[in-house]
């Protein structure tokens, strides 16, 4: 064959000039299109793998995964073929690559590869071979899919993101239901299909139905429909349909109307959206199943692998970091041959290089996590790609109003809501209803998708602008929510702040390098979540860093941060440091008015109370109350009253404490301040218990606990639980008291509240003594003593001794 010129059905190709002389004029070829056509033309009738084309035409290395060859060949077909949908020269070899057929031997079938073991035609049975590995998990999904196959739905679509295991699940269910389909269970891989003709060719070959020439598509479609109807009850699995949903939907809809016994199972990132379709969304694996899959595949990679209990936390963290995606888990498990689970976890920052396989029996898109993601990217249009890339700046979940504020798809792009819906339909975004805020809708990205989309954002080159919009939106959103924490809607506000904490943390990390004031404002919003939900070490680190940034900022912000840190230090028993913060806060407050002085005094009183200086803190609370009265702050007054009442009760002045507390409780309840009411109800329950009003006391405490639980305030819940346990103990119900104290201890440990942990351990020791379990009591009291000494809480240490 002349390497400089070849004759095609359309016309003569002149490689020297890179043109095709067609009847309608010359058609230009790009350099790579010409090189690709020349390479294939010099190897007529040979099946050329994609990897060879990437290596020889593009110069890529052996381990590079790319769809460059596929996209270039698609463009080339549009130039060299008379009918690109039914090519005569550039043919797809499914599962391998491409073949060039010269003019002298042109054939009309667009797919020419020989049947594989999965494509042996027959009138019964299945072409699905045995599973080469153990199938792990998906029991519920398998049962649901089989149940639906017994129903009347003709089309069942397994929908999910790349790597969720749709193909493997469909094949496994196909094996399990083969006896229910006398006409056979047939698996058809549509990965390489781009047109109706491609789909028909695969189906025809797998089902053993000769389709003849593709002069018009109606005849092959009808012929396949008749063949399917003749087989009776038959199951056809169409794998990887997302790139042909537009072409395949009308064809399938036509078949199901005429073949009532045929069932189609589709695996796709996107539903067909046709009548009769049932969609089963495939979510990532839950933790237990994900761990089982990791261990099973690790044992394949390293026979004898058996993780010891010490490795279990690392494996659980690893599968969580992998989003529970089966493909990612299997690729990670293969690394056990050279790395421990902990070592794999430590390298997750480079996940796309880490998660790759050298197995030659896997399709290219399943050899790397990046390959699976790139497959999805190739199926998006440009505005969809831009929106997906920009959504990578979000952390955790996000609401649509945030998308409107942050994402900019360009002036000519479709409506952003339509683009977001398209990404949801294609399984690249996920929609969810948070348990804490039922009735609301949020979106999120799997972490692997987010990391991959973040790389695409860098390629677009507008990361700085997108991050600036993200920062501006969440800084204002966090400020507005934090201002409402102590209001009537405080419970929902804290829940919303908790949902946004990942985005707020991202803004805090970004802003503290360039805008101290904005960063400190975001820190105060995060403080409102961390102070009630923990963890304490993260809370303290945040406030320490914020105070360093705030050195030159306005006094009110510095006061707020000092008071916040004093309270946080007091909670974990760091009383000396807490006093230092209080002293600075008192100085700052002098120039800021009576309300600021009241806040500083409340912080001082809390520290004095924790140190056992009960008489001093009583005077401090009274002084704070007067400052708030001077400022006209009813909210400040009732907070002072509540703390004063608790202090008076601790000192044994119940008769004086109770009326003060009831007046404050009446005020906050009349204003709908439920969280403040919850704190007061807890103290009132203790007072009522001392009076022997057990039932009323327990009712107050349970109301208080419910409010703390609704807010997600684990620290507050732990305090109330300890008070309930104390009530049981005082009535002699020691076993019940021990159980509730144990729950209270777990709550305080979950937020790192060391000081209260010690108090509860002391109370548990006292209960154990009452139960006659002296050895356990001694161990528990020693543990309590250690907690108080760790935080230099001399008052509580003395009580334990």
PDB file of N, CA and C in Angstrom, residues 506-596:
ATOM      1  N   UNK A 506     -12.673  24.813  55.714  1.00  0.00           N
ATOM      2  CA  UNK A 506     -11.899  25.091  54.496  1.00  0.00           C
ATOM      3  C   UNK A 506     -11.667  26.595  54.344  1.00  0.00           C
ATOM      4  N   UNK A 507     -12.688  27.395  54.651  1.00  0.00           N
ATOM      5  CA  UNK A 507     -12.540  28.857  54.556  1.00  0.00           C
ATOM      6  C   UNK A 507     -11.562  29.349  55.611  1.00  0.00           C
ATOM      7  N   UNK A 508     -11.656  28.805  56.834  1.00  0.00           N
ATOM      8  CA  UNK A 508     -10.736  29.189  57.905  1.00  0.00           C
ATOM      9  C   UNK A 508      -9.290  28.913  57.487  1.00  0.00           C
ATOM     10  N   UNK A 509      -9.035  27.731  56.942  1.00  0.00           N
ATOM     11  CA  UNK A 509      -7.685  27.359  56.526  1.00  0.00           C
ATOM     12  C   UNK A 509      -7.176  28.296  55.431  1.00  0.00           C
ATOM     13  N   UNK A 510      -8.058  28.640  54.513  1.00  0.00           N
ATOM     14  CA  UNK A 510      -7.674  29.491  53.382  1.00  0.00           C
ATOM     15  C   UNK A 510      -7.505  30.956  53.818  1.00  0.00           C
ATOM     16  N   UNK A 511      -8.445  31.459  54.632  1.00  0.00           N
ATOM     17  CA  UNK A 511      -8.478  32.888  54.946  1.00  0.00           C
ATOM     18  C   UNK A 511      -7.411  33.298  55.942  1.00  0.00           C
ATOM     19  N   UNK A 512      -6.997  32.402  56.817  1.00  0.00           N
ATOM     20  CA  UNK A 512      -6.053  32.830  57.853  1.00  0.00           C
ATOM     21  C   UNK A 512      -4.691  33.206  57.282  1.00  0.00           C
ATOM     22  N   UNK A 513      -4.450  32.860  56.015  1.00  0.00           N
ATOM     23  CA  UNK A 513      -3.192  33.245  55.372  1.00  0.00           C
ATOM     24  C   UNK A 513      -3.259  34.653  54.787  1.00  0.00           C
ATOM     25  N   UNK A 514      -4.484  35.160  54.559  1.00  0.00           N
ATOM     26  CA  UNK A 514      -4.594  36.425  53.823  1.00  0.00           C
ATOM     27  C   UNK A 514      -5.517  37.456  54.470  1.00  0.00           C
ATOM     28  N   UNK A 515      -6.417  37.038  55.365  1.00  0.00           N
ATOM     29  CA  UNK A 515      -7.400  37.976  55.917  1.00  0.00           C
ATOM     30  C   UNK A 515      -7.698  37.581  57.360  1.00  0.00           C
ATOM     31  N   UNK A 516      -6.971  38.174  58.308  1.00  0.00           N
ATOM     32  CA  UNK A 516      -7.077  37.782  59.713  1.00  0.00           C
ATOM     33  C   UNK A 516      -8.476  38.033  60.272  1.00  0.00           C
ATOM     34  N   UNK A 517      -9.070  39.185  59.942  1.00  0.00           N
ATOM     35  CA  UNK A 517     -10.381  39.519  60.486  1.00  0.00           C
ATOM     36  C   UNK A 517     -11.441  38.532  60.005  1.00  0.00           C
ATOM     37  N   UNK A 518     -11.430  38.246  58.716  1.00  0.00           N
ATOM     38  CA  UNK A 518     -12.405  37.290  58.170  1.00  0.00           C
ATOM     39  C   UNK A 518     -12.184  35.909  58.786  1.00  0.00           C
ATOM     40  N   UNK A 519     -10.928  35.496  58.907  1.00  0.00           N
ATOM     41  CA  UNK A 519     -10.625  34.179  59.464  1.00  0.00           C
ATOM     42  C   UNK A 519     -11.108  34.061  60.905  1.00  0.00           C
ATOM     43  N   UNK A 520     -10.913  35.105  61.700  1.00  0.00           N
ATOM     44  CA  UNK A 520     -11.339  35.057  63.095  1.00  0.00           C
ATOM     45  C   UNK A 520     -12.862  35.025  63.218  1.00  0.00           C
ATOM     46  N   UNK A 521     -13.545  35.702  62.314  1.00  0.00           N
ATOM     47  CA  UNK A 521     -14.998  35.617  62.308  1.00  0.00           C
ATOM     48  C   UNK A 521     -15.473  34.210  62.022  1.00  0.00           C
ATOM     49  N   UNK A 522     -14.827  33.532  61.076  1.00  0.00           N
ATOM     50  CA  UNK A 522     -15.172  32.146  60.772  1.00  0.00           C
ATOM     51  C   UNK A 522     -14.833  31.241  61.960  1.00  0.00           C
ATOM     52  N   UNK A 523     -13.720  31.544  62.648  1.00  0.00           N
ATOM     53  CA  UNK A 523     -13.335  30.762  63.822  1.00  0.00           C
ATOM     54  C   UNK A 523     -14.406  30.821  64.903  1.00  0.00           C
ATOM     55  N   UNK A 524     -15.017  31.975  65.092  1.00  0.00           N
ATOM     56  CA  UNK A 524     -16.078  32.097  66.099  1.00  0.00           C
ATOM     57  C   UNK A 524     -17.306  31.278  65.711  1.00  0.00           C
ATOM     58  N   UNK A 525     -17.589  31.180  64.406  1.00  0.00           N
ATOM     59  CA  UNK A 525     -18.698  30.330  63.961  1.00  0.00           C
ATOM     60  C   UNK A 525     -18.383  28.856  64.224  1.00  0.00           C
ATOM     61  N   UNK A 526     -17.161  28.438  63.924  1.00  0.00           N
ATOM     62  CA  UNK A 526     -16.754  27.056  64.203  1.00  0.00           C
ATOM     63  C   UNK A 526     -16.754  26.770  65.698  1.00  0.00           C
ATOM     64  N   UNK A 527     -16.386  27.754  66.484  1.00  0.00           N
ATOM     65  CA  UNK A 527     -16.379  27.620  67.949  1.00  0.00           C
ATOM     66  C   UNK A 527     -17.750  27.206  68.472  1.00  0.00           C
ATOM     67  N   UNK A 528     -18.811  27.740  67.870  1.00  0.00           N
ATOM     68  CA  UNK A 528     -20.158  27.427  68.344  1.00  0.00           C
ATOM     69  C   UNK A 528     -20.491  25.940  68.166  1.00  0.00           C
ATOM     70  N   UNK A 529     -19.879  25.299  67.203  1.00  0.00           N
ATOM     71  CA  UNK A 529     -20.090  23.861  67.006  1.00  0.00           C
ATOM     72  C   UNK A 529     -19.165  23.058  67.907  1.00  0.00           C
ATOM     73  N   UNK A 530     -17.886  23.414  67.906  1.00  0.00           N
ATOM     74  CA  UNK A 530     -16.887  22.619  68.623  1.00  0.00           C
ATOM     75  C   UNK A 530     -17.092  22.658  70.131  1.00  0.00           C
ATOM     76  N   UNK A 531     -17.640  23.750  70.659  1.00  0.00           N
ATOM     77  CA  UNK A 531     -17.777  23.836  72.114  1.00  0.00           C
ATOM     78  C   UNK A 531     -18.834  22.878  72.648  1.00  0.00           C
ATOM     79  N   UNK A 532     -19.776  22.465  71.797  1.00  0.00           N
ATOM     80  CA  UNK A 532     -20.808  21.538  72.264  1.00  0.00           C
ATOM     81  C   UNK A 532     -20.632  20.124  71.705  1.00  0.00           C
ATOM     82  N   UNK A 533     -19.880  20.001  70.612  1.00  0.00           N
ATOM     83  CA  UNK A 533     -19.734  18.687  69.993  1.00  0.00           C
ATOM     84  C   UNK A 533     -18.301  18.168  70.005  1.00  0.00           C
ATOM     85  N   UNK A 534     -17.336  19.062  70.299  1.00  0.00           N
ATOM     86  CA  UNK A 534     -15.954  18.626  70.304  1.00  0.00           C
ATOM     87  C   UNK A 534     -15.460  18.368  68.885  1.00  0.00           C
ATOM     88  N   UNK A 535     -14.260  17.770  68.767  1.00  0.00           N
ATOM     89  CA  UNK A 535     -13.378  17.351  69.867  1.00  0.00           C
ATOM     90  C   UNK A 535     -12.659  18.538  70.495  1.00  0.00           C
ATOM     91  N   UNK A 536     -12.316  18.374  71.773  1.00  0.00           N
ATOM     92  CA  UNK A 536     -11.751  19.478  72.532  1.00  0.00           C
ATOM     93  C   UNK A 536     -10.402  19.923  71.976  1.00  0.00           C
ATOM     94  N   UNK A 537      -9.557  18.985  71.566  1.00  0.00           N
ATOM     95  CA  UNK A 537      -8.232  19.389  71.088  1.00  0.00           C
ATOM     96  C   UNK A 537      -8.336  20.246  69.834  1.00  0.00           C
ATOM     97  N   UNK A 538      -9.282  19.927  68.944  1.00  0.00           N
ATOM     98  CA  UNK A 538      -9.472  20.749  67.747  1.00  0.00           C
ATOM     99  C   UNK A 538     -10.019  22.126  68.124  1.00  0.00           C
ATOM    100  N   UNK A 539     -10.908  22.157  69.113  1.00  0.00           N
ATOM    101  CA  UNK A 539     -11.487  23.416  69.583  1.00  0.00           C
ATOM    102  C   UNK A 539     -10.384  24.329  70.130  1.00  0.00           C
ATOM    103  N   UNK A 540      -9.513  23.787  70.953  1.00  0.00           N
ATOM    104  CA  UNK A 540      -8.456  24.586  71.560  1.00  0.00           C
ATOM    105  C   UNK A 540      -7.472  25.081  70.507  1.00  0.00           C
ATOM    106  N   UNK A 541      -7.114  24.204  69.566  1.00  0.00           N
ATOM    107  CA  UNK A 541      -6.176  24.606  68.513  1.00  0.00           C
ATOM    108  C   UNK A 541      -6.754  25.754  67.684  1.00  0.00           C
ATOM    109  N   UNK A 542      -8.039  25.671  67.391  1.00  0.00           N
ATOM    110  CA  UNK A 542      -8.696  26.737  66.617  1.00  0.00           C
ATOM    111  C   UNK A 542      -8.607  28.073  67.345  1.00  0.00           C
ATOM    112  N   UNK A 543      -8.947  28.075  68.640  1.00  0.00           N
ATOM    113  CA  UNK A 543      -8.949  29.332  69.398  1.00  0.00           C
ATOM    114  C   UNK A 543      -7.530  29.862  69.601  1.00  0.00           C
ATOM    115  N   UNK A 544      -6.574  28.971  69.807  1.00  0.00           N
ATOM    116  CA  UNK A 544      -5.176  29.415  69.946  1.00  0.00           C
ATOM    117  C   UNK A 544      -4.712  30.127  68.678  1.00  0.00           C
ATOM    118  N   UNK A 545      -4.987  29.518  67.532  1.00  0.00           N
ATOM    119  CA  UNK A 545      -4.538  30.100  66.260  1.00  0.00           C
ATOM    120  C   UNK A 545      -5.278  31.407  65.965  1.00  0.00           C
ATOM    121  N   UNK A 546      -6.571  31.426  66.286  1.00  0.00           N
ATOM    122  CA  UNK A 546      -7.355  32.640  66.031  1.00  0.00           C
ATOM    123  C   UNK A 546      -6.842  33.807  66.886  1.00  0.00           C
ATOM    124  N   UNK A 547      -6.499  33.545  68.143  1.00  0.00           N
ATOM    125  CA  UNK A 547      -6.011  34.618  69.003  1.00  0.00           C
ATOM    126  C   UNK A 547      -4.660  35.147  68.534  1.00  0.00           C
ATOM    127  N   UNK A 548      -3.842  34.289  67.973  1.00  0.00           N
ATOM    128  CA  UNK A 548      -2.584  34.761  67.393  1.00  0.00           C
ATOM    129  C   UNK A 548      -2.848  35.709  66.229  1.00  0.00           C
ATOM    130  N   UNK A 549      -3.841  35.367  65.393  1.00  0.00           N
ATOM    131  CA  UNK A 549      -4.173  36.218  64.261  1.00  0.00           C
ATOM    132  C   UNK A 549      -4.801  37.540  64.693  1.00  0.00           C
ATOM    133  N   UNK A 550      -5.484  37.519  65.854  1.00  0.00           N
ATOM    134  CA  UNK A 550      -6.304  38.664  66.260  1.00  0.00           C
ATOM    135  C   UNK A 550      -5.516  39.739  67.013  1.00  0.00           C
ATOM    136  N   UNK A 551      -4.213  39.577  67.132  1.00  0.00           N
ATOM    137  CA  UNK A 551      -3.418  40.483  67.978  1.00  0.00           C
ATOM    138  C   UNK A 551      -3.643  41.955  67.648  1.00  0.00           C
ATOM    139  N   UNK A 552      -3.835  42.274  66.375  1.00  0.00           N
ATOM    140  CA  UNK A 552      -3.979  43.674  65.971  1.00  0.00           C
ATOM    141  C   UNK A 552      -5.399  44.023  65.535  1.00  0.00           C
ATOM    142  N   UNK A 553      -6.351  43.160  65.851  1.00  0.00           N
ATOM    143  CA  UNK A 553      -7.735  43.397  65.412  1.00  0.00           C
ATOM    144  C   UNK A 553      -8.505  44.157  66.484  1.00  0.00           C
ATOM    145  N   UNK A 554      -9.742  44.497  66.170  1.00  0.00           N
ATOM    146  CA  UNK A 554     -10.537  45.343  67.064  1.00  0.00           C
ATOM    147  C   UNK A 554     -10.830  44.617  68.396  1.00  0.00           C
ATOM    148  N   UNK A 555     -10.960  45.397  69.507  1.00  0.00           N
ATOM    149  CA  UNK A 555     -11.034  44.815  70.854  1.00  0.00           C
ATOM    150  C   UNK A 555     -12.195  43.861  71.071  1.00  0.00           C
ATOM    151  N   UNK A 556     -13.381  44.137  70.464  1.00  0.00           N
ATOM    152  CA  UNK A 556     -14.534  43.275  70.716  1.00  0.00           C
ATOM    153  C   UNK A 556     -14.273  41.851  70.236  1.00  0.00           C
ATOM    154  N   UNK A 557     -13.663  41.711  69.068  1.00  0.00           N
ATOM    155  CA  UNK A 557     -13.363  40.382  68.561  1.00  0.00           C
ATOM    156  C   UNK A 557     -12.345  39.685  69.457  1.00  0.00           C
ATOM    157  N   UNK A 558     -11.330  40.423  69.921  1.00  0.00           N
ATOM    158  CA  UNK A 558     -10.338  39.826  70.819  1.00  0.00           C
ATOM    159  C   UNK A 558     -10.987  39.409  72.138  1.00  0.00           C
ATOM    160  N   UNK A 559     -11.938  40.223  72.634  1.00  0.00           N
ATOM    161  CA  UNK A 559     -12.649  39.863  73.861  1.00  0.00           C
ATOM    162  C   UNK A 559     -13.437  38.571  73.667  1.00  0.00           C
ATOM    163  N   UNK A 560     -14.186  38.492  72.564  1.00  0.00           N
ATOM    164  CA  UNK A 560     -14.983  37.289  72.296  1.00  0.00           C
ATOM    165  C   UNK A 560     -14.098  36.048  72.254  1.00  0.00           C
ATOM    166  N   UNK A 561     -12.949  36.153  71.612  1.00  0.00           N
ATOM    167  CA  UNK A 561     -12.046  35.005  71.512  1.00  0.00           C
ATOM    168  C   UNK A 561     -11.453  34.643  72.869  1.00  0.00           C
ATOM    169  N   UNK A 562     -11.095  35.644  73.668  1.00  0.00           N
ATOM    170  CA  UNK A 562     -10.548  35.381  75.004  1.00  0.00           C
ATOM    171  C   UNK A 562     -11.572  34.687  75.902  1.00  0.00           C
ATOM    172  N   UNK A 563     -12.800  35.188  75.882  1.00  0.00           N
ATOM    173  CA  UNK A 563     -13.857  34.569  76.686  1.00  0.00           C
ATOM    174  C   UNK A 563     -14.102  33.137  76.220  1.00  0.00           C
ATOM    175  N   UNK A 564     -14.136  32.935  74.900  1.00  0.00           N
ATOM    176  CA  UNK A 564     -14.352  31.590  74.365  1.00  0.00           C
ATOM    177  C   UNK A 564     -13.245  30.641  74.817  1.00  0.00           C
ATOM    178  N   UNK A 565     -11.984  31.121  74.757  1.00  0.00           N
ATOM    179  CA  UNK A 565     -10.895  30.223  75.140  1.00  0.00           C
ATOM    180  C   UNK A 565     -10.863  29.998  76.650  1.00  0.00           C
ATOM    181  N   UNK A 566     -11.201  31.007  77.435  1.00  0.00           N
ATOM    182  CA  UNK A 566     -11.253  30.815  78.885  1.00  0.00           C
ATOM    183  C   UNK A 566     -12.266  29.732  79.246  1.00  0.00           C
ATOM    184  N   UNK A 567     -13.422  29.773  78.624  1.00  0.00           N
ATOM    185  CA  UNK A 567     -14.442  28.758  78.889  1.00  0.00           C
ATOM    186  C   UNK A 567     -13.966  27.380  78.431  1.00  0.00           C
ATOM    187  N   UNK A 568     -13.333  27.338  77.247  1.00  0.00           N
ATOM    188  CA  UNK A 568     -12.858  26.055  76.739  1.00  0.00           C
ATOM    189  C   UNK A 568     -11.778  25.465  77.639  1.00  0.00           C
ATOM    190  N   UNK A 569     -10.852  26.304  78.108  1.00  0.00           N
ATOM    191  CA  UNK A 569      -9.808  25.826  79.012  1.00  0.00           C
ATOM    192  C   UNK A 569     -10.394  25.391  80.349  1.00  0.00           C
ATOM    193  N   UNK A 570     -11.372  26.119  80.812  1.00  0.00           N
ATOM    194  CA  UNK A 570     -12.021  25.743  82.069  1.00  0.00           C
ATOM    195  C   UNK A 570     -12.691  24.381  81.958  1.00  0.00           C
ATOM    196  N   UNK A 571     -13.283  24.085  80.795  1.00  0.00           N
ATOM    197  CA  UNK A 571     -13.978  22.813  80.625  1.00  0.00           C
ATOM    198  C   UNK A 571     -13.041  21.612  80.755  1.00  0.00           C
ATOM    199  N   UNK A 572     -11.772  21.786  80.379  1.00  0.00           N
ATOM    200  CA  UNK A 572     -10.832  20.666  80.475  1.00  0.00           C
ATOM    201  C   UNK A 572      -9.899  20.817  81.678  1.00  0.00           C
ATOM    202  N   UNK A 573     -10.230  21.758  82.580  1.00  0.00           N
ATOM    203  CA  UNK A 573      -9.478  21.864  83.824  1.00  0.00           C
ATOM    204  C   UNK A 573      -8.185  22.643  83.734  1.00  0.00           C
ATOM    205  N   UNK A 574      -7.946  23.352  82.642  1.00  0.00           N
ATOM    206  CA  UNK A 574      -6.717  24.163  82.521  1.00  0.00           C
ATOM    207  C   UNK A 574      -6.990  25.530  83.161  1.00  0.00           C
ATOM    208  N   UNK A 575      -7.126  25.502  84.498  1.00  0.00           N
ATOM    209  CA  UNK A 575      -7.650  26.669  85.201  1.00  0.00           C
ATOM    210  C   UNK A 575      -6.653  27.816  85.269  1.00  0.00           C
ATOM    211  N   UNK A 576      -5.376  27.525  85.411  1.00  0.00           N
ATOM    212  CA  UNK A 576      -4.380  28.599  85.471  1.00  0.00           C
ATOM    213  C   UNK A 576      -4.401  29.392  84.169  1.00  0.00           C
ATOM    214  N   UNK A 577      -4.404  28.680  83.028  1.00  0.00           N
ATOM    215  CA  UNK A 577      -4.437  29.352  81.725  1.00  0.00           C
ATOM    216  C   UNK A 577      -5.773  30.064  81.509  1.00  0.00           C
ATOM    217  N   UNK A 578      -6.859  29.437  81.999  1.00  0.00           N
ATOM    218  CA  UNK A 578      -8.164  30.071  81.865  1.00  0.00           C
ATOM    219  C   UNK A 578      -8.199  31.407  82.613  1.00  0.00           C
ATOM    220  N   UNK A 579      -7.582  31.462  83.810  1.00  0.00           N
ATOM    221  CA  UNK A 579      -7.532  32.719  84.563  1.00  0.00           C
ATOM    222  C   UNK A 579      -6.762  33.792  83.785  1.00  0.00           C
ATOM    223  N   UNK A 580      -5.698  33.372  83.113  1.00  0.00           N
ATOM    224  CA  UNK A 580      -4.925  34.332  82.320  1.00  0.00           C
ATOM    225  C   UNK A 580      -5.787  34.951  81.223  1.00  0.00           C
ATOM    226  N   UNK A 581      -6.588  34.111  80.550  1.00  0.00           N
ATOM    227  CA  UNK A 581      -7.492  34.640  79.519  1.00  0.00           C
ATOM    228  C   UNK A 581      -8.533  35.571  80.128  1.00  0.00           C
ATOM    229  N   UNK A 582      -9.047  35.215  81.309  1.00  0.00           N
ATOM    230  CA  UNK A 582     -10.046  36.055  81.968  1.00  0.00           C
ATOM    231  C   UNK A 582      -9.454  37.415  82.318  1.00  0.00           C
ATOM    232  N   UNK A 583      -8.232  37.416  82.824  1.00  0.00           N
ATOM    233  CA  UNK A 583      -7.601  38.696  83.185  1.00  0.00           C
ATOM    234  C   UNK A 583      -7.486  39.609  81.959  1.00  0.00           C
ATOM    235  N   UNK A 584      -7.076  39.036  80.824  1.00  0.00           N
ATOM    236  CA  UNK A 584      -6.972  39.843  79.605  1.00  0.00           C
ATOM    237  C   UNK A 584      -8.363  40.306  79.164  1.00  0.00           C
ATOM    238  N   UNK A 585      -9.337  39.414  79.287  1.00  0.00           N
ATOM    239  CA  UNK A 585     -10.710  39.761  78.884  1.00  0.00           C
ATOM    240  C   UNK A 585     -11.249  40.900  79.740  1.00  0.00           C
ATOM    241  N   UNK A 586     -10.969  40.871  81.041  1.00  0.00           N
ATOM    242  CA  UNK A 586     -11.446  41.947  81.918  1.00  0.00           C
ATOM    243  C   UNK A 586     -10.848  43.288  81.508  1.00  0.00           C
ATOM    244  N   UNK A 587      -9.588  43.287  81.147  1.00  0.00           N
ATOM    245  CA  UNK A 587      -8.936  44.529  80.711  1.00  0.00           C
ATOM    246  C   UNK A 587      -9.553  45.037  79.408  1.00  0.00           C
ATOM    247  N   UNK A 588      -9.764  44.145  78.446  1.00  0.00           N
ATOM    248  CA  UNK A 588     -10.367  44.536  77.168  1.00  0.00           C
ATOM    249  C   UNK A 588     -11.781  45.081  77.368  1.00  0.00           C
ATOM    250  N   UNK A 589     -12.520  44.473  78.296  1.00  0.00           N
ATOM    251  CA  UNK A 589     -13.922  44.835  78.490  1.00  0.00           C
ATOM    252  C   UNK A 589     -14.100  46.228  79.070  1.00  0.00           C
ATOM    253  N   UNK A 590     -13.108  46.728  79.766  1.00  0.00           N
ATOM    254  CA  UNK A 590     -13.239  48.029  80.430  1.00  0.00           C
ATOM    255  C   UNK A 590     -13.599  49.136  79.446  1.00  0.00           C
ATOM    256  N   UNK A 591     -13.065  49.067  78.248  1.00  0.00           N
ATOM    257  CA  UNK A 591     -13.342  50.120  77.282  1.00  0.00           C
ATOM    258  C   UNK A 591     -14.488  49.814  76.335  1.00  0.00           C
ATOM    259  N   UNK A 592     -15.241  48.742  76.613  1.00  0.00           N
ATOM    260  CA  UNK A 592     -16.273  48.305  75.662  1.00  0.00           C
ATOM    261  C   UNK A 592     -17.696  48.360  76.211  1.00  0.00           C
ATOM    262  N   UNK A 593     -17.901  48.846  77.423  1.00  0.00           N
ATOM    263  CA  UNK A 593     -19.248  48.995  77.926  1.00  0.00           C
ATOM    264  C   UNK A 593     -19.662  47.897  78.879  1.00  0.00           C
ATOM    265  N   UNK A 594     -20.837  48.079  79.535  1.00  0.00           N
ATOM    266  CA  UNK A 594     -21.273  47.150  80.591  1.00  0.00           C
ATOM    267  C   UNK A 594     -21.554  45.735  80.097  1.00  0.00           C
ATOM    268  N   UNK A 595     -22.104  45.574  78.895  1.00  0.00           N
ATOM    269  CA  UNK A 595     -22.391  44.222  78.408  1.00  0.00           C
ATOM    270  C   UNK A 595     -21.106  43.423  78.236  1.00  0.00           C
ATOM    271  N   UNK A 596     -20.050  44.065  77.705  1.00  0.00           N
ATOM    272  CA  UNK A 596     -18.768  43.381  77.553  1.00  0.00           C
ATOM    273  C   UNK A 596     -18.196  43.008  78.914  1.00  0.00           C
TER     274      UNK A 596
END
